[in-house]
């Protein structure tokens, strides 16, 4: 397969020679190249399957998680693992930007908090402040006002190390745990990731522990003033001036009265936080199965005087080490792992590819998923939907309290496809239960969110703690589209299902003027538009509907000259300007192709050019290389690079193209 890109390029370079070949011969040659590319990609993906049938690929974020991992070890005064620290140091130095600081995405702009944490971690590892890369980082930080401009989470970390005082952080009274649900702020009115992160952090804020920091490393040199003189953060760009003033005033009042809260009430609140945590510890997979709450839990137990052998602390600490990725002379820490997501998406790609090896492998993956469905635990989502039975899948290996609708919908579609196309039994009960859960999780506006229902308390993003604007989990276009796709693939339409009708109405309202849809969990408008066009096609919306025509036209208009598609993280800017151009990537090209084919544009020249791009960029292993980040944790704050995306999405798109070209109807008959 290694010579396919060269061969395909020669088709363009030797156009004069091709003039002597009739159209049938050329089509046969192109078909052979396409078939060879699909076969090679299929083989590449099959070779990455785990022994028990599932797939899991690396999930890389920015430098902040590995930097925090280093700092956590020194916070706890754990024995120095020189070899591991050296490898993390190599990683941190490699991802330093040309601007001297650290970005949130590959080749991205300077980010203050990422830069402060990376510098702090490298200094902790032992890098000299006079080393050229440290000097460049310090100059970059100084030129942008210094580390005073770090975000709230960074300030909490710096407060525990004594770099800044607790006056530099918002007041987070642990007594929040005792508030009734009708109160304007309640722990169940924020997103799952904020909830699981904040609960142990509130205990830390109440106890105000100090990092052990045996080396005594500080970073005063990153500030342009005495860091211990710094007060509260400034208003974030997304925050309303009036709301922020109100919440800041409340913060000032709390700062004065908090020390006067009765000790008995404080202890009761800490006990409530511990009860919340211990119910959700989730073994070595960790509370929420994401790094920030896990790290906070370890620090919380440490602050409470529980040593490293205390079971909840010890188990959580072991779980953090399971997030490490060590490759040769580099290492980093993942924010979480993505086996359910990786497995179901890979199964979709293999089902599209077909064949004697691909389909049985996909079945193995789907069979691995069956027992991962959560049927017993009513998670936090049940606060607003108490009468709905559980039935979803989580993103990670285990995360019973926090299944998500996106994973669940995609799993159901892959299982339904396996039973319909290949007659495989054993999925009916899982599909029926998941469908019931997803229908019960629709928000009142017709949309679906990732983890919660009606999480629409937008005023909370104005509290000082929420400078990241990621406190909530409201419905979004991409997750809504996925749920519609699932219901429609199971036979529902706008006329037969109030859920589908409400979802389609939501999507009609949220289309942007140029034709795109926002993508919350993938970058960005390409991802959102792909998700929605698949849903509209499956729901039976006419291909000539202006909504679909406008979206397809927009996608063809943003195709890069090389035939691929790309989009930059800047498209998430607060002052909306739509899609932002970027170099082509395999995953974003695949999304655009799948979207156009769902809209009925299989024979559009843009699709042919996109297919050519994918074949031309396929590597020696039959897969694709992709250094750019194409997924989103939190817009403008935290992005993700799924190492699986350039492996299964291009295969999926190429196989879909082949399959549709071999039919007369050219209609995509599945939800994705």
mmCIF file of C-alpha atoms in Angstrom, residues 61 126 139 154 189 207 216 262 296 311 315 317 348 354 356 397 427 491 507 547 631 665:
data_model
loop_
_atom_site.group_PDB
_atom_site.id
_atom_site.type_symbol
_atom_site.label_atom_id
_atom_site.label_comp_id
_atom_site.label_asym_id
_atom_site.label_seq_id
_atom_site.Cartn_x
_atom_site.Cartn_y
_atom_site.Cartn_z
ATOM 1 C CA UNK A 61 -4.801 17.120 25.377
ATOM 2 C CA UNK A 126 15.101 20.587 37.124
ATOM 3 C CA UNK A 139 9.763 36.504 28.091
ATOM 4 C CA UNK A 154 -4.169 27.726 37.681
ATOM 5 C CA UNK A 189 -27.156 22.805 38.315
ATOM 6 C CA UNK A 207 -8.760 23.506 54.444
ATOM 7 C CA UNK A 216 10.976 24.526 47.384
ATOM 8 C CA UNK A 262 -20.128 27.550 62.407
ATOM 9 C CA UNK A 296 -8.313 16.872 43.487
ATOM 10 C CA UNK A 311 -7.862 3.004 50.270
ATOM 11 C CA UNK A 315 -6.992 3.579 44.531
ATOM 12 C CA UNK A 317 -3.798 7.639 42.856
ATOM 13 C CA UNK A 348 -18.958 1.654 12.232
ATOM 14 C CA UNK A 354 -17.267 -4.953 5.049
ATOM 15 C CA UNK A 356 -14.684 -11.528 5.972
ATOM 16 C CA UNK A 397 -14.177 1.809 30.673
ATOM 17 C CA UNK A 427 -28.514 -6.650 20.704
ATOM 18 C CA UNK A 491 -37.515 3.731 12.275
ATOM 19 C CA UNK A 507 -31.699 21.979 14.367
ATOM 20 C CA UNK A 547 -31.499 23.700 5.039
ATOM 21 C CA UNK A 631 -11.742 17.616 18.829
ATOM 22 C CA UNK A 665 -30.001 5.275 -5.362
#
